[in-house]
Tab-separated table of C-alpha atoms in Angstrom:
chain	number	residue	atom	x	y	z
A	298	MET	CA	78.454	14.123	-22.161
A	299	LYS	CA	76.620	16.725	-20.080
A	300	VAL	CA	76.060	14.817	-17.088
A	301	THR	CA	74.670	15.592	-13.162
A	302	PHE	CA	75.713	14.004	-9.880
A	303	LEU	CA	73.217	14.473	-6.944
A	304	GLY	CA	75.033	13.543	-3.574
A	305	LEU	CA	78.772	14.504	-2.675
A	306	GLY	CA	79.841	11.905	0.222
A	307	VAL	CA	82.867	10.280	0.507
A	308	MET	CA	81.949	8.408	-2.647
A	309	GLY	CA	79.980	10.785	-4.346
A	310	PHE	CA	82.447	13.706	-4.277
A	311	PRO	CA	85.739	11.232	-5.772
A	312	MET	CA	83.325	10.274	-8.285
A	313	ALA	CA	81.707	13.047	-10.094
A	314	GLY	CA	85.756	14.338	-9.795
A	315	HIS	CA	86.659	11.479	-12.156
A	316	LEU	CA	83.766	12.833	-14.183
A	317	LYS	CA	85.090	15.745	-14.502
A	318	ARG	CA	88.784	14.894	-15.348
A	319	ASN	CA	87.272	12.503	-18.423
A	320	GLY	CA	86.116	15.246	-20.111
A	321	HIS	CA	82.031	15.294	-19.302
A	322	ASP	CA	80.078	18.353	-18.439
A	323	VAL	CA	79.391	17.699	-14.856
A	324	THR	CA	76.873	19.906	-12.619
A	325	VAL	CA	76.686	19.001	-9.024
A	326	TYR	CA	73.944	18.958	-6.313
A	327	ASN	CA	74.474	18.382	-2.742
A	328	ARG	CA	72.157	18.883	0.674
A	329	SER	CA	74.990	21.180	1.684
A	330	ALA	CA	75.890	23.610	-0.696
A	331	ALA	CA	79.210	24.199	1.217
A	332	LYS	CA	80.162	20.841	-0.208
A	333	ALA	CA	78.774	21.726	-3.815
A	334	ALA	CA	80.877	24.545	-3.555
A	335	LYS	CA	83.564	23.280	-2.711
A	336	TRP	CA	83.306	20.449	-5.230
A	337	VAL	CA	83.404	23.254	-8.292
A	338	GLU	CA	86.305	24.967	-6.243
A	339	THR	CA	88.322	21.626	-6.543
A	340	HIS	CA	87.153	20.474	-9.906
A	341	GLY	CA	85.353	23.233	-12.000
A	342	GLY	CA	82.090	22.353	-13.170
A	343	THR	CA	78.722	23.891	-11.838
A	344	SER	CA	76.199	23.377	-9.127
A	345	GLN	CA	72.600	23.757	-8.823
A	346	PRO	CA	70.434	24.179	-5.364
A	347	THR	CA	67.926	21.350	-6.188
A	348	PRO	CA	68.289	18.141	-7.815
A	349	ALA	CA	65.661	19.163	-10.413
A	350	LEU	CA	68.050	22.481	-11.609
A	351	ALA	CA	70.880	20.306	-11.278
A	352	ALA	CA	69.531	17.444	-13.566
A	353	LYS	CA	67.781	20.057	-16.087
A	354	GLY	CA	69.474	18.671	-19.616
A	355	ALA	CA	71.517	16.265	-17.954
A	356	GLU	CA	71.929	12.902	-20.860
A	357	ILE	CA	72.658	10.681	-17.397
A	358	VAL	CA	72.241	12.229	-14.028
A	359	PHE	CA	73.998	10.088	-11.207
A	360	ALA	CA	73.208	9.613	-7.498
A	361	CYS	CA	74.771	8.302	-4.609
A	362	VAL	CA	73.170	9.285	-1.442
A	363	GLY	CA	72.585	7.452	2.076
A	364	ASN	CA	69.365	5.517	1.979
A	365	ASP	CA	66.165	4.788	0.578
A	366	ASP	CA	64.214	7.497	1.985
A	367	ASP	CA	67.433	10.038	0.871
A	368	LEU	CA	66.979	8.784	-2.646
A	369	ARG	CA	63.570	9.341	-3.077
A	370	SER	CA	64.360	12.850	-1.277
A	371	VAL	CA	66.218	13.664	-4.330
A	372	VAL	CA	64.202	11.722	-6.840
A	373	TYR	CA	60.373	12.846	-6.394
A	374	GLY	CA	58.570	16.059	-5.813
A	375	GLU	CA	58.858	19.709	-7.705
A	376	GLU	CA	62.692	19.708	-6.559
A	377	GLY	CA	63.591	16.226	-7.424
A	378	ALA	CA	65.385	14.923	-10.352
A	379	LEU	CA	62.820	13.226	-12.345
A	380	ALA	CA	61.051	16.600	-12.385
A	381	GLY	CA	63.990	18.188	-14.092
A	382	MET	CA	65.099	15.700	-16.380
A	383	SER	CA	64.385	15.774	-20.433
A	384	THR	CA	62.516	12.410	-21.869
A	385	GLY	CA	65.130	9.694	-22.847
A	386	ALA	CA	67.473	11.110	-20.181
A	387	LEU	CA	68.711	8.434	-17.986
A	388	PHE	CA	68.848	7.576	-14.014
A	389	VAL	CA	71.707	5.755	-12.715
A	390	ASP	CA	71.540	5.129	-8.995
A	391	HIS	CA	74.780	4.250	-7.085
A	392	THR	CA	73.168	4.332	-3.443
A	393	THR	CA	73.197	0.774	-1.781
A	394	ALA	CA	69.569	0.935	-1.323
A	395	SER	CA	67.123	-2.091	-1.441
A	396	ALA	CA	65.721	-3.745	-4.700
A	397	GLU	CA	62.483	-2.921	-3.631
A	398	VAL	CA	63.308	1.087	-4.207
A	399	ALA	CA	65.120	0.238	-7.206
A	400	ARG	CA	61.615	-1.030	-8.791
A	401	GLU	CA	59.964	1.717	-7.869
A	402	ILE	CA	61.862	3.725	-9.269
A	403	ASP	CA	62.543	2.336	-12.364
A	404	ALA	CA	58.617	2.361	-12.613
A	405	ALA	CA	58.315	5.951	-12.060
A	406	ALA	CA	60.838	6.599	-14.451
A	407	SER	CA	59.492	4.515	-17.318
A	408	GLU	CA	55.771	6.283	-16.957
A	409	ALA	CA	57.704	9.515	-17.184
A	410	GLY	CA	59.789	8.586	-20.120
A	411	LEU	CA	63.226	8.105	-18.799
A	412	GLY	CA	65.842	5.279	-17.953
A	413	PHE	CA	66.784	3.958	-15.027
A	414	LEU	CA	69.831	1.332	-13.929
A	415	ASP	CA	70.550	0.500	-10.178
A	416	ALA	CA	74.325	0.726	-9.594
A	417	PRO	CA	75.516	-0.046	-6.559
A	418	VAL	CA	79.209	0.113	-6.184
A	419	SER	CA	81.915	-1.866	-3.944
A	420	GLY	CA	85.353	-0.914	-3.029
A	421	GLY	CA	85.191	1.487	0.005
A	422	GLN	CA	86.615	5.462	-0.059
A	423	ALA	CA	89.984	4.099	-1.503
A	424	GLY	CA	88.029	2.856	-4.871
A	425	ALA	CA	86.126	5.783	-5.384
A	426	GLU	CA	89.131	7.871	-4.983
A	427	ASN	CA	91.346	6.031	-7.087
A	428	GLY	CA	88.898	5.331	-9.822
A	429	LYS	CA	88.786	1.519	-8.971
A	430	LEU	CA	85.090	0.722	-7.898
A	431	THR	CA	82.926	-2.552	-8.745
A	432	VAL	CA	79.459	-1.310	-10.091
A	433	MET	CA	76.811	-4.357	-10.319
A	434	VAL	CA	73.787	-3.038	-12.203
A	435	GLY	CA	70.336	-3.952	-12.832
A	436	GLY	CA	67.972	-2.499	-15.674
A	437	THR	CA	67.590	-2.886	-19.484
A	438	GLN	CA	70.894	-3.685	-21.565
A	439	LYS	CA	70.443	-0.901	-23.672
A	440	ASP	CA	70.572	1.525	-21.243
A	441	PHE	CA	73.436	-0.013	-19.370
A	442	ASP	CA	75.524	-0.061	-22.725
A	443	ARG	CA	74.616	3.733	-22.670
A	444	ALA	CA	75.946	4.491	-19.564
A	445	LYS	CA	78.960	1.881	-19.160
A	446	PRO	CA	81.216	4.161	-20.973
A	447	VAL	CA	80.730	7.186	-18.300
A	448	ILE	CA	80.437	4.696	-15.321
A	449	ASP	CA	84.202	3.691	-16.664
A	450	SER	CA	85.373	6.682	-15.700
A	451	TYR	CA	85.529	5.511	-11.575
A	452	ALA	CA	85.159	1.376	-12.260
A	453	ARG	CA	87.584	-1.049	-12.809
A	454	ALA	CA	84.565	-3.889	-13.164
A	455	CYS	CA	81.129	-3.016	-14.162
A	456	GLU	CA	78.579	-5.669	-15.325
A	457	LEU	CA	74.667	-5.916	-15.823
A	458	MET	CA	73.213	-8.163	-13.253
A	459	GLY	CA	69.637	-8.652	-14.626
A	460	PRO	CA	66.807	-6.210	-15.132
A	461	ALA	CA	66.050	-3.171	-12.251
A	462	GLY	CA	66.382	-4.729	-8.774
A	463	SER	CA	69.226	-7.086	-9.815
A	464	GLY	CA	72.328	-4.498	-8.902
A	465	GLN	CA	70.894	-4.229	-5.500
A	466	LEU	CA	70.355	-7.468	-5.138
A	467	ALA	CA	74.281	-8.048	-5.952
A	468	LYS	CA	75.528	-5.602	-3.733
A	469	MET	CA	73.363	-7.222	-1.005
A	470	VAL	CA	75.550	-10.476	-1.934
A	471	ASN	CA	78.755	-8.843	-1.813
A	472	GLN	CA	78.006	-7.270	2.300
A	473	ILE	CA	76.912	-10.929	3.346
A	474	CYS	CA	80.617	-12.410	2.182
A	475	ILE	CA	82.211	-9.502	3.254
A	476	ALA	CA	80.384	-9.867	6.783
A	477	GLY	CA	81.164	-13.734	7.451
A	478	LEU	CA	84.941	-12.959	5.619
A	479	VAL	CA	85.539	-10.026	8.051
A	480	GLN	CA	84.125	-11.856	11.110
A	481	ALA	CA	86.509	-14.762	10.348
A	482	LEU	CA	89.441	-13.193	9.808
A	483	ALA	CA	89.044	-11.136	13.182
A	484	GLU	CA	88.167	-14.396	15.031
A	485	GLY	CA	91.687	-15.877	13.746
A	486	MET	CA	93.651	-12.578	14.525
A	487	HIS	CA	92.290	-12.764	17.779
A	488	PHE	CA	93.052	-16.649	18.251
A	489	ALA	CA	96.893	-16.135	17.043
A	490	GLN	CA	97.423	-13.063	19.729
A	491	LYS	CA	96.240	-15.665	22.543
A	492	ALA	CA	98.323	-18.117	21.051
A	493	GLY	CA	101.268	-16.014	20.976
A	494	LEU	CA	101.960	-16.428	17.021
A	495	ASP	CA	104.057	-13.570	15.235
A	496	GLY	CA	100.559	-11.829	13.469
A	497	ALA	CA	103.304	-10.333	10.867
A	498	LYS	CA	104.549	-13.942	9.820
A	499	LEU	CA	101.298	-15.230	9.965
A	500	LEU	CA	99.484	-13.152	7.403
A	501	ASP	CA	102.682	-13.261	5.607
A	502	VAL	CA	102.510	-17.244	5.061
A	503	ILE	CA	98.631	-17.458	5.597
A	504	SER	CA	97.579	-14.904	2.530
A	505	LYS	CA	99.599	-16.916	0.085
A	506	GLY	CA	97.283	-20.220	0.809
A	507	ALA	CA	93.871	-21.416	0.845
A	508	ALA	CA	93.016	-18.167	3.431
A	509	GLN	CA	94.001	-15.528	1.246
A	510	SER	CA	91.243	-12.665	0.814
A	511	TRP	CA	91.506	-8.849	-0.239
A	512	GLN	CA	90.469	-8.449	3.647
A	513	MET	CA	93.720	-10.049	5.353
A	514	GLU	CA	95.987	-8.544	2.862
A	515	ASN	CA	94.490	-5.247	3.240
A	516	ARG	CA	93.408	-5.045	6.946
A	517	GLY	CA	94.594	-8.066	8.700
A	518	THR	CA	97.803	-6.010	9.812
A	519	THR	CA	95.601	-2.981	11.181
A	520	MET	CA	93.088	-5.277	13.042
A	521	LEU	CA	96.338	-6.435	14.886
A	522	GLN	CA	97.107	-3.102	15.845
A	523	GLY	CA	93.672	-2.043	17.234
A	524	LYS	CA	93.146	0.470	14.292
A	525	PHE	CA	89.774	0.694	12.849
A	526	GLU	CA	89.938	3.995	10.962
A	527	PHE	CA	89.982	2.574	7.134
A	528	GLY	CA	86.700	3.600	5.669
A	529	PHE	CA	83.623	1.959	5.551
A	530	ALA	CA	81.889	2.629	8.184
A	531	VAL	CA	80.146	0.357	11.336
A	532	ASP	CA	76.777	2.508	10.569
A	533	TRP	CA	76.881	1.777	6.987
A	534	MET	CA	77.471	-2.054	7.408
A	535	ARG	CA	74.692	-2.117	9.550
A	536	LYS	CA	72.216	-0.758	6.861
A	537	ASP	CA	73.179	-2.542	4.487
A	538	LEU	CA	72.921	-6.033	6.443
A	539	GLY	CA	69.750	-4.596	7.430
A	540	ILE	CA	69.144	-4.451	3.550
A	541	CYS	CA	70.041	-7.966	3.319
A	542	LEU	CA	68.158	-9.483	6.050
A	543	ASN	CA	65.290	-7.944	5.111
A	544	GLU	CA	65.395	-9.037	1.857
A	545	ALA	CA	65.851	-12.486	3.306
A	546	LYS	CA	62.590	-12.674	4.648
A	547	ARG	CA	60.979	-11.591	1.633
A	548	ASN	CA	63.074	-14.446	-0.487
A	549	GLY	CA	63.588	-17.071	1.762
A	550	ALA	CA	67.178	-17.589	2.196
A	551	GLN	CA	68.645	-18.286	5.351
A	552	LEU	CA	71.672	-15.807	6.613
A	553	PRO	CA	72.283	-17.166	10.067
A	554	VAL	CA	76.164	-16.085	10.021
A	555	THR	CA	75.068	-12.922	8.487
A	556	ALA	CA	72.163	-12.026	11.419
A	557	LEU	CA	75.191	-12.889	13.977
A	558	VAL	CA	77.613	-10.359	12.343
A	559	ASP	CA	74.902	-7.594	12.323
A	560	GLN	CA	74.591	-8.155	16.036
A	561	PHE	CA	78.140	-8.180	16.570
A	562	TYR	CA	78.168	-4.849	14.718
A	563	ALA	CA	75.812	-3.648	16.751
A	564	ARG	CA	77.746	-3.835	19.786
A	565	ILE	CA	80.334	-1.865	18.746
A	566	GLN	CA	77.945	0.975	17.926
A	567	LYS	CA	76.883	0.477	21.295
A	568	ARG	CA	80.514	1.130	22.398
A	569	GLY	CA	80.313	4.270	20.153
A	570	GLY	CA	82.425	2.639	17.323
A	571	GLY	CA	79.714	3.779	14.579
A	572	ARG	CA	82.031	5.301	12.735
A	573	TRP	CA	85.019	2.650	12.981
A	574	ASP	CA	85.621	0.462	9.720
A	575	THR	CA	84.059	-2.903	9.550
A	576	SER	CA	86.901	-4.685	10.100
A	577	SER	CA	86.238	-3.305	14.124
A	578	LEU	CA	84.970	-7.066	14.393
A	579	MET	CA	88.209	-7.508	16.120
A	580	GLN	CA	87.500	-5.037	19.031
A	581	PRO	CA	85.119	-6.654	20.889
A	582	LEU	CA	86.928	-9.907	21.017
A	583	SER	CA	89.703	-8.015	22.561
A	584	GLU	CA	87.850	-6.871	25.571
A	585	PRO	CA	87.989	-8.775	29.003
Protein backbone atom coordinates (compact mmCIF):
# COMPACT_ATOMS: atom_id res chain seq x y z
CA MET A 1 0.00 0.00 0.00
CA LYS A 2 1.16 3.55 -0.67
CA VAL A 3 1.38 5.26 2.74
CA THR A 4 2.79 8.41 4.31
CA PHE A 5 4.22 8.92 7.78
CA LEU A 6 4.40 12.40 9.32
CA GLY A 7 6.70 12.80 12.34
CA LEU A 8 9.90 10.83 12.84
CA GLY A 9 10.57 11.17 16.55
CA VAL A 10 11.54 8.34 18.87
CA MET A 11 8.21 6.64 18.07
CA GLY A 12 7.55 7.61 14.47
CA PHE A 13 11.01 6.78 13.13
CA PRO A 14 10.81 3.04 13.97
CA MET A 15 7.06 2.81 13.26
CA ALA A 16 7.58 4.11 9.72
CA GLY A 17 10.48 1.69 9.41
CA HIS A 18 8.23 -1.25 10.21
CA LEU A 19 5.82 -0.13 7.48
CA LYS A 20 8.66 -0.14 4.95
CA ARG A 21 9.94 -3.53 6.09
CA ASN A 22 6.44 -4.94 5.68
CA GLY A 23 6.45 -4.04 2.01
CA HIS A 24 4.59 -0.74 1.95
CA ASP A 25 5.60 2.16 -0.29
CA VAL A 26 6.45 4.77 2.36
CA THR A 27 6.91 8.53 2.01
CA VAL A 28 7.92 10.47 5.13
CA TYR A 29 7.85 14.04 6.36
CA ASN A 30 9.57 15.50 9.41
CA ARG A 31 9.87 19.08 10.60
CA SER A 32 13.63 18.55 10.65
CA ALA A 33 14.61 17.62 7.09
CA ALA A 34 17.83 16.03 8.34
CA LYS A 35 15.81 13.47 10.32
CA ALA A 36 13.77 12.63 7.24
CA ALA A 37 16.96 12.21 5.21
CA LYS A 38 18.36 9.90 7.88
CA TRP A 39 15.20 7.78 7.77
CA VAL A 40 15.41 7.45 3.98
CA GLU A 41 19.09 6.54 4.25
CA THR A 42 18.24 3.87 6.83
CA HIS A 43 15.07 2.40 5.36
CA GLY A 44 14.73 3.54 1.76
CA GLY A 45 11.47 5.13 0.62
CA THR A 46 11.21 8.85 -0.05
CA SER A 47 10.75 12.11 1.84
CA GLN A 48 8.97 15.35 1.01
CA PRO A 49 9.41 18.90 2.38
CA THR A 50 5.76 19.46 3.38
CA PRO A 51 2.95 17.27 4.75
CA ALA A 52 0.80 18.07 1.70
CA LEU A 53 3.44 16.85 -0.74
CA ALA A 54 4.14 13.78 1.39
CA ALA A 55 0.43 12.92 1.52
CA LYS A 56 -0.12 13.22 -2.22
CA GLY A 57 -1.36 9.93 -3.64
CA ALA A 58 -1.22 8.07 -0.31
CA GLU A 59 -3.97 5.63 0.60
CA ILE A 60 -3.28 6.10 4.31
CA VAL A 61 -1.48 9.02 5.97
CA PHE A 62 -0.11 8.33 9.45
CA ALA A 63 1.00 10.99 11.92
CA CYS A 64 2.84 10.81 15.24
CA VAL A 65 3.78 14.25 16.55
CA GLY A 66 3.98 15.99 19.93
CA ASN A 67 0.67 17.57 20.91
CA ASP A 68 -2.57 19.18 19.68
CA ASP A 69 -0.83 22.21 18.16
CA ASP A 70 1.83 20.09 16.44
CA LEU A 71 -0.93 17.93 15.01
CA ARG A 72 -2.88 20.89 13.67
CA SER A 73 0.32 22.23 12.07
CA VAL A 74 0.72 19.09 9.92
CA VAL A 75 -3.01 18.70 9.15
CA TYR A 76 -4.31 22.13 8.14
CA GLY A 77 -3.37 24.87 5.69
CA GLU A 78 -2.07 24.85 2.14
CA GLU A 79 0.91 22.73 3.17
CA GLY A 80 -1.05 20.49 5.54
CA ALA A 81 -1.79 16.84 4.92
CA LEU A 82 -5.52 17.30 4.25
CA ALA A 83 -4.69 19.62 1.35
CA GLY A 84 -2.60 16.91 -0.32
CA MET A 85 -4.80 13.88 0.29
CA SER A 86 -7.01 12.35 -2.36
CA THR A 87 -10.74 11.81 -1.81
CA GLY A 88 -11.31 8.54 -0.03
CA ALA A 89 -7.88 8.42 1.62
CA LEU A 90 -7.54 7.80 5.35
CA PHE A 91 -5.72 9.84 8.00
CA VAL A 92 -4.56 7.85 11.05
CA ASP A 93 -3.24 9.88 13.98
CA HIS A 94 -0.96 8.13 16.48
CA THR A 95 -0.28 11.30 18.48
CA THR A 96 -1.33 11.30 22.13
CA ALA A 97 -3.59 14.34 21.98
CA SER A 98 -6.96 15.52 23.26
CA ALA A 99 -10.25 13.90 22.35
CA GLU A 100 -11.37 17.39 21.34
CA VAL A 101 -8.77 17.75 18.57
CA ALA A 102 -9.54 14.21 17.39
CA ARG A 103 -13.21 15.10 16.90
CA GLU A 104 -12.22 18.38 15.27
CA ILE A 105 -9.98 16.70 12.68
CA ASP A 106 -12.53 13.95 12.14
CA ALA A 107 -15.08 16.60 11.15
CA ALA A 108 -12.61 18.36 8.86
CA ALA A 109 -11.62 15.07 7.23
CA SER A 110 -15.24 14.07 6.70
CA GLU A 111 -16.00 17.39 5.05
CA ALA A 112 -13.06 16.82 2.69
CA GLY A 113 -14.24 13.31 1.78
CA LEU A 114 -11.55 11.61 3.87
CA GLY A 115 -11.55 9.02 6.63
CA PHE A 116 -10.03 9.60 10.07
CA LEU A 117 -8.92 7.47 13.01
CA ASP A 118 -7.44 8.68 16.28
CA ALA A 119 -5.08 5.88 17.26
CA PRO A 120 -2.74 6.74 20.15
CA VAL A 121 -0.22 4.08 21.11
CA SER A 122 1.23 2.64 24.30
CA GLY A 123 4.47 0.72 24.72
CA GLY A 124 7.08 3.45 24.55
CA GLN A 125 10.20 3.61 22.46
CA ALA A 126 10.98 -0.06 23.01
CA GLY A 127 7.51 -1.05 21.85
CA ALA A 128 7.89 1.05 18.72
CA GLU A 129 11.33 -0.37 17.92
CA ASN A 130 10.21 -3.96 18.50
CA GLY A 131 6.90 -3.57 16.68
CA LYS A 132 4.89 -4.42 19.78
CA LEU A 133 2.78 -1.35 20.44
CA THR A 134 -0.75 -1.32 21.82
CA VAL A 135 -3.04 0.85 19.69
CA MET A 136 -6.35 2.28 20.94
CA VAL A 137 -8.53 3.50 18.09
CA GLY A 138 -11.47 5.85 17.64
CA GLY A 139 -13.45 6.03 14.39
CA THR A 140 -15.71 3.95 12.16
CA GLN A 141 -15.56 0.19 11.79
CA LYS A 142 -15.05 0.59 8.04
CA ASP A 143 -11.98 2.79 8.44
CA PHE A 144 -10.63 0.61 11.25
CA ASP A 145 -10.91 -2.55 9.14
CA ARG A 146 -9.02 -0.80 6.36
CA ALA A 147 -6.20 0.44 8.58
CA LYS A 148 -5.70 -2.45 10.99
CA PRO A 149 -3.71 -4.77 8.69
CA VAL A 150 -1.26 -1.91 8.09
CA ILE A 151 -1.11 -0.85 11.74
CA ASP A 152 -0.35 -4.47 12.61
CA SER A 153 3.10 -3.84 11.10
CA TYR A 154 4.10 -2.36 14.48
CA ALA A 155 1.32 -3.43 16.87
CA ARG A 156 0.79 -6.46 19.07
CA ALA A 157 -2.72 -5.27 19.95
CA CYS A 158 -5.06 -2.93 18.08
CA GLU A 159 -8.65 -2.38 19.18
CA LEU A 160 -11.48 -0.12 18.04
CA MET A 161 -12.84 1.60 21.16
CA GLY A 162 -15.70 3.61 19.66
CA PRO A 163 -16.31 6.75 17.55
CA ALA A 164 -13.76 9.49 16.92
CA GLY A 165 -12.09 10.59 20.17
CA SER A 166 -12.51 7.20 21.82
CA GLY A 167 -8.91 6.22 21.13
CA GLN A 168 -7.66 9.30 22.92
CA LEU A 169 -10.00 8.69 25.85
CA ALA A 170 -8.70 5.12 26.14
CA LYS A 171 -5.11 6.40 26.11
CA MET A 172 -6.00 8.76 28.96
CA VAL A 173 -7.15 5.78 31.02
CA ASN A 174 -3.85 4.07 30.19
CA GLN A 175 -1.84 7.04 31.47
CA ILE A 176 -3.98 7.42 34.60
CA CYS A 177 -3.32 3.77 35.47
CA ILE A 178 0.41 4.06 34.81
CA ALA A 179 0.75 7.16 37.00
CA GLY A 180 -0.81 5.47 40.01
CA LEU A 181 1.13 2.23 39.51
CA VAL A 182 4.51 3.95 39.23
CA GLN A 183 3.92 6.10 42.30
CA ALA A 184 2.91 3.05 44.33
CA LEU A 185 5.97 1.16 43.09
CA ALA A 186 8.23 4.10 43.93
CA GLU A 187 6.87 4.28 47.46
CA GLY A 188 7.19 0.52 47.90
CA MET A 189 10.82 0.48 46.75
CA HIS A 190 11.60 3.51 48.92
CA PHE A 191 10.04 1.78 51.92
CA ALA A 192 12.07 -1.38 51.18
CA GLN A 193 15.32 0.59 51.15
CA LYS A 194 14.51 2.30 54.44
CA ALA A 195 13.59 -1.06 55.97
CA GLY A 196 16.89 -2.59 54.90
CA LEU A 197 15.38 -5.27 52.69
CA ASP A 198 17.27 -6.95 49.85
CA GLY A 199 15.69 -5.29 46.82
CA ALA A 200 16.46 -8.08 44.33
CA LYS A 201 14.98 -10.77 46.57
CA LEU A 202 11.98 -8.58 47.35
CA LEU A 203 11.16 -7.94 43.70
CA ASP A 204 11.63 -11.61 42.86
CA VAL A 205 9.09 -12.75 45.40
CA ILE A 206 6.41 -10.04 45.21
CA SER A 207 6.45 -10.02 41.40
CA LYS A 208 5.05 -13.53 41.63
CA GLY A 209 2.07 -12.37 43.69
CA ALA A 210 -0.78 -9.89 43.49
CA ALA A 211 1.58 -6.89 43.34
CA GLN A 212 2.97 -7.99 39.98
CA SER A 213 2.91 -5.45 37.14
CA TRP A 214 4.78 -4.55 33.97
CA GLN A 215 6.21 -1.55 35.81
CA MET A 216 7.53 -3.75 38.62
CA GLU A 217 9.14 -6.26 36.29
CA ASN A 218 10.68 -3.66 33.97
CA ARG A 219 11.43 -0.73 36.27
CA GLY A 220 11.69 -2.04 39.83
CA THR A 221 15.39 -2.90 39.72
CA THR A 222 16.45 0.28 37.90
CA MET A 223 14.43 2.39 40.33
CA LEU A 224 16.36 0.85 43.22
CA GLN A 225 19.57 1.65 41.33
CA GLY A 226 18.56 5.27 40.78
CA LYS A 227 18.59 4.86 36.98
CA PHE A 228 15.92 6.78 35.09
CA GLU A 229 16.91 6.72 31.43
CA PHE A 230 14.55 4.15 30.00
CA GLY A 231 12.16 5.79 27.56
CA PHE A 232 9.02 7.83 28.11
CA ALA A 233 10.05 11.20 29.57
CA VAL A 234 8.53 13.09 32.48
CA ASP A 235 7.92 16.08 30.19
CA TRP A 236 5.69 13.95 27.96
CA MET A 237 3.93 12.30 30.90
CA ARG A 238 3.04 15.71 32.30
CA LYS A 239 1.62 16.67 28.92
CA ASP A 240 -0.49 13.50 28.90
CA LEU A 241 -1.67 13.90 32.49
CA GLY A 242 -2.65 17.48 31.71
CA ILE A 243 -4.87 16.14 28.93
CA CYS A 244 -6.39 13.63 31.38
CA LEU A 245 -7.07 16.27 34.03
CA ASN A 246 -8.61 18.67 31.51
CA GLU A 247 -10.89 15.95 30.18
CA ALA A 248 -11.88 15.03 33.75
CA LYS A 249 -13.00 18.62 34.31
CA ARG A 250 -15.30 18.24 31.31
CA ASN A 251 -16.75 14.82 32.14
CA GLY A 252 -16.85 15.13 35.92
CA ALA A 253 -14.43 12.28 36.70
CA GLN A 254 -12.59 12.46 40.03
CA LEU A 255 -8.83 11.93 39.66
CA PRO A 256 -7.28 12.77 43.05
CA VAL A 257 -4.28 10.42 42.77
CA THR A 258 -3.58 11.44 39.19
CA ALA A 259 -3.59 15.11 40.15
CA LEU A 260 -1.19 14.41 43.02
CA VAL A 261 1.20 12.36 40.89
CA ASP A 262 1.15 15.13 38.28
CA GLN A 263 2.49 17.49 40.94
CA PHE A 264 5.20 15.00 41.90
CA TYR A 265 6.29 15.00 38.26
CA ALA A 266 6.26 18.80 38.33
CA ARG A 267 8.75 18.65 41.20
CA ILE A 268 11.00 16.40 39.15
CA GLN A 269 10.88 18.87 36.26
CA LYS A 270 11.91 21.69 38.59
CA ARG A 271 14.91 19.58 39.63
CA GLY A 272 15.98 19.29 35.98
CA GLY A 273 14.60 15.79 35.48
CA GLY A 274 12.19 16.50 32.65
CA ARG A 275 13.95 14.03 30.35
CA TRP A 276 14.13 11.26 32.97
CA ASP A 277 11.65 8.45 32.43
CA THR A 278 8.43 8.13 34.39
CA SER A 279 9.95 5.78 36.99
CA SER A 280 11.87 8.78 38.34
CA LEU A 281 9.06 9.24 40.85
CA MET A 282 11.47 7.30 43.06
CA GLN A 283 13.99 10.15 43.03
CA PRO A 284 12.19 12.76 45.19
CA LEU A 285 11.47 10.12 47.83
CA SER A 286 15.18 9.39 48.12
CA GLU A 287 16.16 13.00 48.74
CA PRO A 288 16.81 14.27 52.26
